[in-house]
Amino acid sequence: MASLELPDFNNFENRAVSNSTKIYDRTGKVVLYNIHDNVRRTEVPLSEISPYARQAAIAIEDSHFYEHKGVRPLSILRATIANLKSGGFSQGGSTITQQVVKNALLTREKTISRKLKEIVLSLKLDAELPKDSILQIYLNEGPYGGTIYGIEEASLSFFNKHAKDLTIAESAYLAALPQSPTYYSPYGKHRDGLEVRKNLVLSRMYELGYITNEEKLASQKEYLSFEKDVSNSGKALHFVMYVREYLEQKYGVDVVQNGGLKVITTIDYELQKKLEGIVMEGAMQNDKKFNAKNAALVAIDPKTGQILSMVGSRNFFDKEIPGQYNITTALRQPGSSFKPIVYAAALNMGYTPETVLFDVPTQFSALCDAYGNPKSGVKESACYMPENYDNLFRGPMSLRDALAQSINVPAVKLLYLVGLSNAISLAQSMGLSTITDPARYGLSLVLGGGEVTLLELTNAYGVFANNGVYSKPEGILEIRDNDNSLLEKFSLDQKEVLPASVSALISSILSDNTAKIPSYGAISSSPFSFGDRPVASKTGTTNDYRDVWVIGYTPSVVVGMWGGNNDNTPINKKVAGLVLAPIWHKALVAAVGTTSVEYFPDPLPNTSSKPILRGIYCDGAAVHTILRSVIKNNPDGPEPQYPENDPQFSLWETAINDWSMKHSLPCLSQNIFPSVVEIATTTVQQ
């Protein structure tokens, strides 16, 4: 150990490039991103770095920097105990001196021998160089995100000023970044995390006496705007940053920066290029037509969960939106694109595509009467009477037609029948990690009342495409280290979450272009028709018209799209089909390419003995709510003895009776009567 030579600290950049992590497409031939490609670093002396920036770095990284001899034994001991408890080496206990040394070592493995070498070299470095020189090296070599290294380049890139001019707040932001520059990126989805860490830096600066309490409080209130960085060079950059964040979380920033990893991803770059062009062209047109400035897309192989394409915005380098924000991993409300999950839960319980529900004006709150009037002492806001996209009501509808045409009232009724807990349980099993506590939601959940990501919702549709089997979304096929040793390799992570018979029914409904005609128009001109190729699809639009969605699939690919504005500004049109469907159609065509036509499994026939589940909604000579015929959680079982005890019974029954009287509703054996097609419009809806 004593014979170890001190590395040459004047050769950092060459050392970094020689061990650069490279991220490839699925062929392993196309380099999507080279961590050190086009590195931007401008070295400056310590005197040209703001005292606040120096203090901020010391405060958060190594508060005893000027006191120790290169290492802090107590910190190492604490880290060792933590690692022994966790069974790994996640805790480093590193001083600034150790971090400088670590970045000069050729081996990135987390072993005891490497740690011992690091300690010895840190002691040697501390004895050889003045503290200020070590701090200068640290500040000039640190990673700040993308291709930006060193505090001078970071200051110029983020704040358009030199490092010597950094304020307290700006210094705290920059000190917060190196721990995990991808996770804390001001352009990413963890800006709130960056704020928390920035404020932690300021608190530490105050505790160490670098700033006053007034300066701390004033700086903590500052929420700074960052310049729009366009320094990243590479391909499929939203996806690259998604993968890079995963790598940094699993292997550590140090290994990703300098470990020479070779990462083979799942991206089909030829498809990625085509879809980037389609999204860009469509979003620019929608900006002019509908004030929908941005769009995003995900394409997934449902058989494996592998991400084939990820387009996080219309243009990664677009300063206006801003383009670096990855919408595919952002939380947005899905509108009616959430409905198929509730319908799947219902079909799994025994309801059928022929089951009849009434699309009539219906009050769902027990705190109000059937006409939407609040009871004594109740606020009007407690009432809930959802409407349809076109303000029309269609009377009796089969579940097939109600889902195909995305009619709201039957969907809300169906969620009541299914139960919030059952619907949420299925959503979670299909990978929607953000749909959690039932207490957070009401019946509006079926209309998109819970926030999801485009990535997870698109992958959830893959369950329908893959015969009820959920595949965890994956972005990596293989990772090797600098010695070509295999670190991880893709393997299927799957589980059955729906019977194949249920997924076949959903695919049958969502690919039924005839059932969609009243809402989407003639099959020949519909953006959801692909000739002889069956494609299942669903749209979604939020009530405030801030988000529009289209998600569709074949047995081999799922393509999900979002359109709107990053800042939640509403779009000018109310419906997803008009805004997004033409772009999505082009994307789906590109995704299936020249592959042979595939067909969904044929659904099983309806064998229910109950008339209401077979499409017959008459009870003798009268028309009644389904609650007279079924027990909610056992629809094909015995009829309820006291249906009027259900809190929704009188509300639904009154609404149906009123509709029947007003429209002279005949007691027919079929679930759709002639006037339905006449009153339905051809306006593309949610």
XYZ file of C-alpha atoms in Angstrom:
686
model
C 0.000 0.000 0.000
C 2.888 2.351 0.775
C 4.278 1.896 -2.721
C 1.213 3.349 -4.401
C 2.011 6.337 -6.585
C -0.098 9.475 -6.559
C -2.056 9.824 -9.848
C -1.334 12.728 -12.152
C -3.985 15.271 -11.181
C -3.222 17.414 -14.237
C -4.651 14.836 -16.624
C -8.251 14.614 -15.447
C -10.002 15.189 -18.749
C -8.116 12.495 -20.664
C -8.673 10.112 -17.794
C -12.402 10.795 -17.828
C -12.788 10.334 -21.570
C -10.814 7.091 -21.589
C -13.342 5.636 -19.134
C -16.415 7.228 -20.651
C -19.761 5.508 -20.249
C -21.482 4.936 -23.594
C -25.192 4.332 -24.114
C -26.214 2.398 -27.255
C -29.413 1.504 -29.063
C -30.690 -2.070 -29.069
C -28.316 -3.113 -31.864
C -25.279 -2.177 -29.785
C -23.917 -0.299 -32.787
C -25.508 3.150 -32.619
C -24.087 5.333 -29.839
C -26.981 7.323 -28.423
C -24.868 9.155 -25.886
C -21.278 9.361 -24.727
C -21.107 10.692 -21.183
C -17.919 12.635 -21.945
C -18.550 13.473 -25.583
C -18.229 17.222 -26.199
C -17.328 17.825 -22.579
C -17.612 21.462 -21.595
C -15.138 22.479 -18.921
C -13.539 25.856 -18.272
C -10.977 25.800 -15.485
C -10.571 28.871 -13.319
C -8.402 29.622 -10.273
C -10.033 29.568 -6.877
C -9.825 33.350 -6.743
C -12.223 33.449 -9.713
C -14.848 31.418 -7.879
C -17.349 33.145 -5.602
C -16.649 32.664 -1.885
C -20.291 31.631 -1.539
C -19.749 28.834 -4.077
C -16.698 27.582 -2.183
C -18.549 27.728 1.114
C -21.637 26.011 -0.285
C -19.570 23.096 -1.593
C -17.771 22.681 1.719
C -21.020 23.006 3.695
C -22.807 20.176 1.901
C -19.871 17.914 1.012
C -17.210 18.242 3.706
C -17.801 20.700 6.540
C -14.433 19.854 8.189
C -12.460 20.188 4.959
C -9.900 22.642 6.351
C -9.420 20.649 9.540
C -8.797 17.036 8.530
C -5.741 15.483 6.869
C -7.579 14.204 3.820
C -9.876 11.706 5.489
C -12.234 11.709 8.457
C -11.996 8.414 10.380
C -15.326 8.910 12.155
C -17.126 9.449 8.846
C -15.493 6.331 7.414
C -16.501 4.363 10.506
C -20.114 5.535 10.250
C -20.169 4.650 6.557
C -18.649 1.230 7.259
C -21.299 0.443 9.871
C -24.047 1.565 7.480
C -22.604 -0.614 4.707
C -22.367 -3.627 6.985
C -26.018 -3.208 7.909
C -27.087 -2.842 4.279
C -24.775 -5.522 2.943
C -23.324 -3.184 0.308
C -21.122 -0.159 -0.209
C -23.666 2.585 -0.757
C -22.273 4.850 1.987
C -18.929 6.405 1.183
C -18.079 8.806 3.994
C -15.873 10.624 1.476
C -14.201 13.970 2.057
C -13.652 16.442 -0.764
C -10.067 15.195 -0.923
C -11.248 11.597 -1.273
C -13.655 12.604 -4.043
C -10.802 14.247 -5.937
C -8.718 11.093 -5.559
C -11.614 8.817 -6.446
C -12.117 10.620 -9.744
C -8.464 9.895 -10.602
C -8.592 6.152 -9.915
C -8.945 3.800 -12.871
C -11.012 1.235 -10.991
C -14.583 2.099 -10.091
C -15.518 -1.029 -8.159
C -16.764 -0.589 -4.612
C -14.406 -2.861 -2.707
C -12.592 -2.635 0.603
C -9.169 -2.713 -1.086
C -10.085 0.159 -3.391
C -11.362 2.137 -0.409
C -8.094 1.566 1.415
C -6.135 2.787 -1.595
C -8.385 5.828 -1.743
C -7.637 6.628 1.902
C -3.873 6.304 1.473
C -3.885 8.412 -1.682
C -6.052 11.044 0.010
C -3.581 11.318 2.860
C -0.756 11.677 0.340
C -2.614 14.292 -1.681
C -3.469 16.309 1.401
C 0.185 16.286 2.425
C 1.351 17.319 -1.058
C -1.145 20.031 -2.036
C -2.573 23.014 -0.147
C -6.231 22.752 0.809
C -7.196 25.547 -1.568
C -5.576 23.695 -4.458
C -7.573 20.552 -3.658
C -10.785 22.578 -3.439
C -9.941 24.260 -6.756
C -9.521 20.854 -8.426
C -12.799 19.652 -6.951
C -14.776 22.673 -8.137
C -13.231 22.554 -11.601
C -13.839 18.840 -12.156
C -17.297 18.252 -10.672
C -20.211 17.076 -12.861
C -23.161 19.433 -13.096
C -25.323 17.584 -15.610
C -25.125 16.618 -19.258
C -21.744 17.584 -20.671
C -21.149 20.368 -18.147
C -18.139 19.932 -15.861
C -16.680 22.439 -13.466
C -18.343 25.312 -11.684
C -17.339 27.993 -14.217
C -19.041 26.144 -17.086
C -22.043 25.384 -14.885
C -22.350 29.039 -13.881
C -22.211 30.178 -17.492
C -24.658 27.518 -18.651
C -27.251 27.861 -15.915
C -27.051 31.518 -14.931
C -25.198 33.194 -17.804
C -22.552 34.599 -15.459
C -19.041 33.780 -14.315
C -18.437 31.701 -11.211
C -16.926 34.683 -9.421
C -20.300 36.469 -9.587
C -22.493 33.723 -8.134
C -24.953 34.769 -5.434
C -25.697 32.810 -2.275
C -28.774 31.149 -3.769
C -27.048 30.372 -7.074
C -24.096 28.882 -5.208
C -26.438 26.686 -3.167
C -28.135 25.395 -6.317
C -24.804 24.476 -7.901
C -23.552 22.812 -4.723
C -26.715 20.699 -4.701
C -26.183 19.273 -8.188
C -22.998 17.115 -8.154
C -24.425 14.489 -5.792
C -26.817 13.412 -8.564
C -26.789 15.849 -11.504
C -29.319 13.903 -13.554
C -31.808 13.420 -10.724
C -31.522 17.029 -9.534
C -31.444 18.525 -13.025
C -33.427 21.789 -13.080
C -34.902 20.643 -16.395
C -36.098 17.274 -15.094
C -39.076 16.101 -13.068
C -37.339 16.429 -9.682
C -37.111 20.209 -9.473
C -38.824 19.972 -6.080
C -36.002 17.702 -4.907
C -33.460 20.238 -6.125
C -35.216 22.919 -4.084
C -35.087 20.752 -0.955
C -31.382 20.051 -1.388
C -30.614 23.709 -2.180
C -32.317 24.719 1.047
C -30.339 22.071 2.917
C -27.121 23.601 1.576
C -28.239 27.014 2.809
C -29.061 25.641 6.253
C -25.609 24.063 6.500
C -23.988 27.327 5.383
C -25.819 29.127 8.167
C -24.883 26.502 10.754
C -21.216 26.874 9.798
C -21.389 30.650 10.091
C -20.884 31.377 6.400
C -24.136 33.338 6.068
C -26.568 35.062 8.400
C -30.011 33.761 9.231
C -31.528 36.612 7.194
C -29.411 35.640 4.184
C -30.420 32.008 4.609
C -34.137 32.766 4.770
C -34.011 35.194 1.844
C -32.078 32.715 -0.318
C -34.386 29.834 0.589
C -37.301 31.843 -0.753
C -35.564 32.381 -4.095
C -36.789 30.132 -6.910
C -34.373 30.856 -9.719
C -34.896 30.431 -13.438
C -32.198 28.481 -15.215
C -30.951 29.246 -18.689
C -32.138 26.746 -21.279
C -29.135 24.482 -21.664
C -28.563 23.091 -25.159
C -25.204 21.524 -24.446
C -26.297 17.898 -24.585
C -25.322 16.224 -27.804
C -26.632 12.809 -28.621
C -29.609 10.825 -29.857
C -32.942 9.977 -28.180
C -31.941 12.320 -25.385
C -35.110 12.122 -23.288
C -34.679 8.367 -23.169
C -30.943 8.686 -22.536
C -31.567 10.910 -19.511
C -34.220 8.443 -18.304
C -31.653 5.629 -18.489
C -28.892 7.764 -17.028
C -30.983 8.567 -13.968
C -31.512 4.841 -13.425
C -27.775 4.171 -13.790
C -26.832 6.893 -11.332
C -29.336 5.663 -8.773
C -28.146 2.058 -9.042
C -24.406 2.394 -9.625
C -23.677 5.890 -8.377
C -22.748 9.111 -10.160
C -19.040 8.308 -9.927
C -19.346 5.019 -11.811
C -21.588 6.533 -14.479
C -19.270 9.506 -14.949
C -16.005 7.606 -15.055
C -16.608 3.865 -14.951
C -16.543 3.141 -18.671
C -19.907 1.379 -18.693
C -21.278 -0.015 -21.944
C -25.069 0.193 -21.843
C -27.160 -1.539 -24.511
C -30.667 -0.124 -24.357
C -34.005 -1.274 -25.756
C -34.427 1.682 -28.127
C -35.043 0.954 -31.815
C -33.199 3.980 -33.122
C -34.505 3.740 -36.682
C -38.045 3.830 -35.299
C -37.056 6.526 -32.810
C -35.923 8.832 -35.627
C -39.186 8.382 -37.499
C -41.325 8.995 -34.431
C -39.333 12.065 -33.384
C -40.053 13.528 -36.814
C -43.760 12.670 -36.624
C -44.120 14.187 -33.141
C -42.199 17.310 -34.110
C -44.228 17.936 -37.261
C -47.562 17.219 -35.591
C -46.866 19.312 -32.513
C -45.818 22.322 -34.568
C -49.056 22.073 -36.576
C -51.124 21.712 -33.406
C -49.390 24.746 -31.929
C -50.823 26.833 -34.757
C -54.228 25.140 -34.930
C -55.106 24.392 -31.324
C -52.576 26.138 -29.066
C -51.265 22.680 -28.174
C -47.555 23.433 -28.278
C -46.153 20.114 -27.180
C -46.544 16.389 -27.685
C -44.889 13.254 -26.345
C -44.857 9.586 -27.311
C -43.922 6.166 -25.989
C -43.769 2.921 -27.973
C -43.461 -0.368 -26.081
C -43.234 -4.044 -26.977
C -46.087 -5.502 -24.861
C -44.618 -8.994 -24.970
C -41.479 -7.897 -23.129
C -42.094 -4.405 -21.710
C -39.116 -3.122 -23.681
C -39.293 0.586 -24.528
C -38.837 0.890 -28.289
C -39.175 4.654 -28.474
C -39.454 7.561 -26.061
C -40.068 11.071 -27.384
C -40.348 13.329 -24.347
C -41.249 16.526 -26.198
C -41.514 17.956 -29.701
C -37.800 18.876 -29.559
C -35.290 18.307 -26.775
C -33.533 21.574 -27.606
C -36.668 23.704 -27.857
C -36.335 26.712 -25.549
C -39.998 27.703 -25.708
C -41.730 24.757 -24.031
C -38.987 23.870 -22.572
C -38.021 20.808 -24.547
C -35.760 19.059 -22.060
C -38.668 18.308 -19.732
C -39.683 14.694 -20.324
C -43.472 14.560 -20.470
C -43.502 10.761 -20.769
C -42.485 10.458 -17.109
C -44.470 13.474 -15.849
C -47.718 13.156 -13.900
C -50.785 14.251 -15.886
C -54.488 13.431 -15.728
C -55.416 10.800 -18.345
C -59.046 11.694 -19.000
C -61.093 8.858 -20.473
C -58.003 6.868 -21.426
C -58.297 5.443 -17.886
C -61.727 3.930 -18.625
C -60.572 0.581 -20.101
C -58.987 -0.351 -16.771
C -62.319 0.079 -14.959
C -64.130 -1.818 -17.727
C -61.566 -4.619 -17.458
C -62.200 -4.839 -13.712
C -65.937 -5.062 -14.420
C -65.579 -7.769 -17.053
C -63.353 -9.703 -14.682
C -66.134 -9.609 -12.064
C -68.695 -11.072 -14.454
C -70.189 -8.091 -16.249
C -70.313 -8.486 -20.016
C -69.893 -6.291 -23.107
C -73.653 -6.665 -23.635
C -74.528 -5.510 -20.110
C -76.892 -2.529 -20.251
C -76.390 0.705 -18.339
C -78.403 3.864 -18.881
C -76.773 6.993 -20.186
C -79.226 9.454 -18.640
C -78.745 12.537 -16.438
C -77.822 10.942 -13.106
C -76.987 12.321 -9.676
C -74.423 10.190 -7.826
C -74.143 11.914 -4.453
C -76.363 10.613 -1.650
C -76.165 14.125 -0.185
C -78.353 15.418 -3.020
C -81.656 14.440 -4.588
C -81.961 12.797 -7.997
C -82.103 16.194 -9.716
C -78.892 17.594 -8.295
C -80.389 19.630 -5.478
C -78.375 19.476 -2.245
C -80.170 18.313 0.861
C -80.606 20.609 3.857
C -77.261 21.841 5.183
C -75.322 20.458 2.217
C -73.319 22.594 -0.201
C -74.131 22.415 -3.892
C -70.555 21.376 -4.611
C -71.306 18.036 -2.914
C -73.583 17.035 -5.813
C -72.105 15.112 -8.730
C -73.886 14.865 -12.096
C -71.329 14.108 -14.823
C -72.054 15.053 -18.410
C -70.904 13.663 -21.726
C -68.483 15.404 -24.058
C -71.305 16.541 -26.357
C -73.907 17.223 -23.647
C -76.133 14.509 -25.125
C -77.590 11.456 -23.396
C -78.275 8.214 -25.215
C -80.472 6.133 -22.931
C -79.765 2.397 -22.646
C -76.296 1.401 -23.838
C -74.266 -1.771 -23.838
C -70.877 -1.625 -22.165
C -69.352 -2.267 -25.582
C -70.915 0.848 -27.081
C -70.391 2.943 -23.954
C -66.641 2.236 -23.905
C -66.183 2.378 -27.680
C -67.878 5.792 -27.760
C -66.360 6.905 -24.433
C -69.658 7.875 -22.806
C -69.174 9.198 -19.298
C -72.324 8.399 -17.313
C -72.218 4.608 -17.888
C -68.510 4.667 -17.008
C -69.190 6.354 -13.671
C -71.971 3.859 -12.951
C -69.637 1.018 -13.810
C -66.974 2.273 -11.404
C -69.610 2.323 -8.676
C -70.526 -1.276 -9.484
C -66.887 -2.357 -9.582
C -65.853 -0.443 -6.465
C -62.984 2.003 -6.109
C -60.765 -0.475 -4.264
C -61.146 -3.140 -6.958
C -60.461 -0.679 -9.763
C -57.403 0.751 -8.013
C -56.087 -2.709 -7.206
C -56.209 -3.633 -10.887
C -54.630 -0.316 -11.910
C -51.737 -0.953 -9.535
C -51.255 -4.511 -10.769
C -51.087 -3.095 -14.305
C -48.212 -0.857 -13.245
C -49.925 2.465 -12.477
C -47.834 3.209 -9.395
C -49.367 6.640 -8.756
C -52.970 5.397 -8.390
C -52.967 4.435 -4.729
C -55.228 5.186 -1.761
C -58.962 4.827 -2.604
C -59.713 7.609 -0.114
C -58.023 10.079 -2.468
C -60.519 9.522 -5.261
C -64.211 9.580 -5.962
C -66.186 8.170 -8.873
C -64.498 10.728 -11.157
C -61.452 8.443 -11.146
C -62.918 6.644 -14.166
C -62.937 9.944 -16.054
C -59.262 10.524 -15.342
C -59.325 11.997 -11.847
C -55.989 10.417 -10.858
C -52.606 11.425 -12.238
C -50.480 8.940 -14.181
C -47.464 9.014 -16.469
C -47.658 8.370 -20.188
C -44.987 5.700 -19.819
C -46.904 3.716 -17.208
C -50.321 4.091 -18.827
C -48.996 3.057 -22.241
C -47.358 0.036 -20.659
C -50.601 -0.776 -18.810
C -52.380 -1.063 -22.166
C -49.731 -3.646 -22.971
C -51.559 -5.959 -20.559
C -54.533 -5.969 -22.942
C -52.214 -6.549 -25.903
C -50.373 -9.368 -24.140
C -53.345 -11.519 -23.151
C -53.586 -10.251 -19.581
C -49.872 -10.496 -18.772
C -48.113 -7.455 -17.318
C -44.499 -6.804 -18.297
C -42.421 -4.365 -16.301
C -41.287 -1.487 -18.560
C -37.589 -1.867 -19.328
C -35.066 0.390 -21.009
C -31.899 -1.708 -20.779
C -30.860 -4.948 -22.454
C -27.349 -5.227 -21.059
C -24.720 -3.370 -19.027
C -21.015 -4.198 -18.960
C -18.265 -2.507 -17.007
C -14.909 -1.243 -18.252
C -13.485 -4.769 -18.038
C -16.395 -6.141 -20.112
C -17.817 -7.961 -17.112
C -21.594 -8.326 -17.257
C -23.327 -6.207 -14.612
C -26.924 -6.833 -15.628
C -28.894 -8.378 -18.443
C -32.511 -8.082 -19.470
C -34.843 -10.823 -18.308
C -38.599 -10.965 -18.510
C -40.342 -9.613 -15.430
C -43.959 -10.632 -15.954
C -47.088 -11.628 -14.112
C -50.665 -12.402 -15.139
C -52.976 -9.684 -13.828
C -56.061 -10.389 -15.963
C -57.500 -13.569 -17.467
C -56.767 -13.786 -21.192
C -60.521 -13.929 -21.773
C -60.958 -10.469 -20.222
C -58.121 -8.867 -22.182
C -59.621 -10.396 -25.353
C -62.947 -8.687 -24.575
C -61.258 -5.299 -24.031
C -59.300 -5.637 -27.270
C -62.503 -6.612 -29.071
C -64.258 -3.461 -27.823
C -61.377 -1.043 -28.383
C -60.821 -2.338 -31.925
C -64.539 -2.278 -32.816
C -64.664 0.518 -35.374
C -68.346 -0.130 -36.047
C -69.217 0.553 -32.408
C -67.182 3.780 -32.630
C -69.053 5.187 -35.639
C -71.524 7.382 -33.677
C -68.578 9.220 -32.116
C -65.736 8.913 -34.619
C -67.513 8.860 -37.944
C -67.260 6.517 -40.907
C -64.685 3.752 -40.671
C -63.042 4.735 -43.941
C -62.192 8.236 -42.695
C -61.536 7.435 -39.034
C -57.976 7.990 -37.748
C -58.504 4.867 -35.655
C -58.985 2.611 -38.671
C -56.011 0.832 -40.267
C -57.670 -1.124 -43.046
C -57.318 -4.855 -42.554
C -55.070 -4.469 -39.524
C -56.959 -4.647 -36.196
C -55.827 -1.880 -33.842
C -57.340 -1.271 -30.414
C -57.353 2.345 -29.286
C -58.706 4.766 -26.712
C -58.641 8.525 -26.392
C -58.703 10.796 -23.368
C -59.314 14.472 -22.721
C -59.293 16.155 -19.314
C -62.283 18.286 -18.326
C -60.196 21.430 -18.389
C -58.798 20.533 -21.853
C -55.216 20.685 -20.650
C -54.320 17.131 -21.627
C -55.269 15.014 -24.618
C -54.257 11.368 -24.993
C -54.438 8.570 -27.528
C -53.212 5.081 -26.694
C -53.527 2.126 -29.017
C -52.007 -1.239 -29.695
C -51.635 -4.335 -31.800
C -50.482 -7.661 -30.315
C -46.860 -6.559 -30.869
C -46.642 -2.835 -30.134
C -48.324 -0.231 -27.948
C -48.095 3.450 -28.902
C -49.202 6.104 -26.432
C -49.295 9.837 -27.110
C -49.941 12.947 -25.051
C -50.615 16.440 -26.346
C -50.987 19.805 -24.645
C -48.817 22.418 -22.955
C -46.157 21.917 -20.311
C -47.491 24.873 -18.322
C -51.043 23.423 -18.229
C -52.474 26.101 -20.521
C -55.733 24.717 -22.002
C -55.848 23.853 -25.683
C -58.395 25.439 -28.011
C -60.209 22.242 -28.931
C -62.049 19.958 -26.556
C -61.360 16.584 -28.082
C -58.349 14.333 -28.358
C -59.323 12.780 -31.667
C -59.136 16.033 -33.558
C -55.943 17.257 -31.897
C -53.838 14.144 -31.504
C -55.350 11.209 -33.397
C -53.911 12.086 -36.845
C -50.384 12.266 -35.388
C -50.887 9.079 -33.413
C -52.168 7.327 -36.557
C -48.920 8.143 -38.386
C -46.912 6.962 -35.384
C -48.747 3.639 -35.195
C -48.234 3.069 -38.911
C -44.509 3.714 -38.447
C -44.366 1.407 -35.435
C -45.956 -1.592 -37.177
C -44.007 -0.893 -40.363
C -44.196 -3.708 -42.870
C -44.903 -6.440 -40.329
C -47.628 -8.932 -41.122
C -51.154 -8.276 -39.894
C -51.848 -9.728 -36.446
C -55.232 -10.477 -34.919
C -56.475 -10.315 -31.375
C -57.822 -13.520 -29.810
C -61.530 -14.079 -30.355
C -63.526 -13.261 -27.214
C -65.560 -15.988 -25.554
C -69.334 -15.907 -26.105
C -71.656 -14.428 -23.507
C -73.145 -17.308 -21.517
C -74.793 -15.283 -18.747
C -78.290 -16.321 -17.745
C -79.312 -12.811 -16.665
C -81.198 -10.735 -19.243
C -79.537 -7.458 -18.213
C -76.092 -9.019 -18.813
C -77.201 -10.238 -22.231
C -78.462 -6.851 -23.396
C -82.129 -7.149 -22.386
C -82.976 -4.240 -20.132
C -86.738 -4.788 -19.661
C -88.166 -6.300 -16.513
C -91.555 -7.518 -17.682
C -93.212 -4.388 -19.033
C -91.029 -1.912 -17.171
C -87.516 -0.532 -17.408
C -85.330 -0.508 -14.306
C -81.802 0.218 -13.158
C -79.312 -2.641 -13.195
C -79.210 -2.407 -9.396
C -82.589 -4.203 -9.339
C -81.024 -7.183 -11.105
C -77.496 -7.570 -9.786
C -75.525 -7.547 -6.581
C -72.588 -5.271 -7.372
C -69.717 -7.628 -6.636
C -71.494 -10.731 -7.956
C -73.378 -9.658 -11.090
C -74.116 -13.158 -12.395
C -75.260 -14.398 -8.990
C -78.702 -14.173 -7.357
C -80.762 -11.030 -7.643
C -80.735 -8.710 -4.619
C -83.657 -9.199 -2.220
C -83.773 -5.539 -1.226
C -82.274 -3.530 -4.105
C -83.721 -0.309 -2.718
C -81.209 -0.525 0.141
C -78.395 0.353 -2.219
C -77.665 4.085 -1.723
C -77.569 4.628 -5.493
C -80.765 2.750 -6.303
C -83.307 5.549 -5.976
C -81.022 8.036 -7.769
C -80.515 5.755 -10.770
C -84.104 4.512 -10.826
C -85.558 8.044 -10.763
C -83.284 9.130 -13.596
C -84.276 6.127 -15.727
C -87.987 6.582 -15.035
C -87.798 10.241 -16.018
C -85.951 9.364 -19.214
C -88.401 6.597 -20.055
C -91.395 8.905 -19.595
C -89.846 11.747 -21.565
C -88.687 9.621 -24.485
C -91.538 7.070 -24.471
C -88.898 4.424 -24.088
C -90.213 1.136 -25.516
C -89.523 -2.100 -23.725
C -87.432 -3.809 -26.384
C -85.252 -6.875 -26.217
C -82.213 -5.093 -27.550
C -80.084 -2.605 -25.686
C -79.943 0.108 -28.373
C -82.997 1.756 -29.861
C -83.082 3.499 -33.280
C -82.770 7.082 -32.073
C -79.301 6.494 -30.634
C -77.510 6.774 -33.970
C -79.693 9.714 -34.920
C -78.870 11.769 -31.847
C -75.177 10.825 -31.776
C -72.886 13.272 -33.471
C -69.850 12.517 -35.566
C -67.728 14.924 -33.563
C -64.612 13.140 -32.399
C -64.741 13.022 -28.635
C -62.777 12.178 -25.574
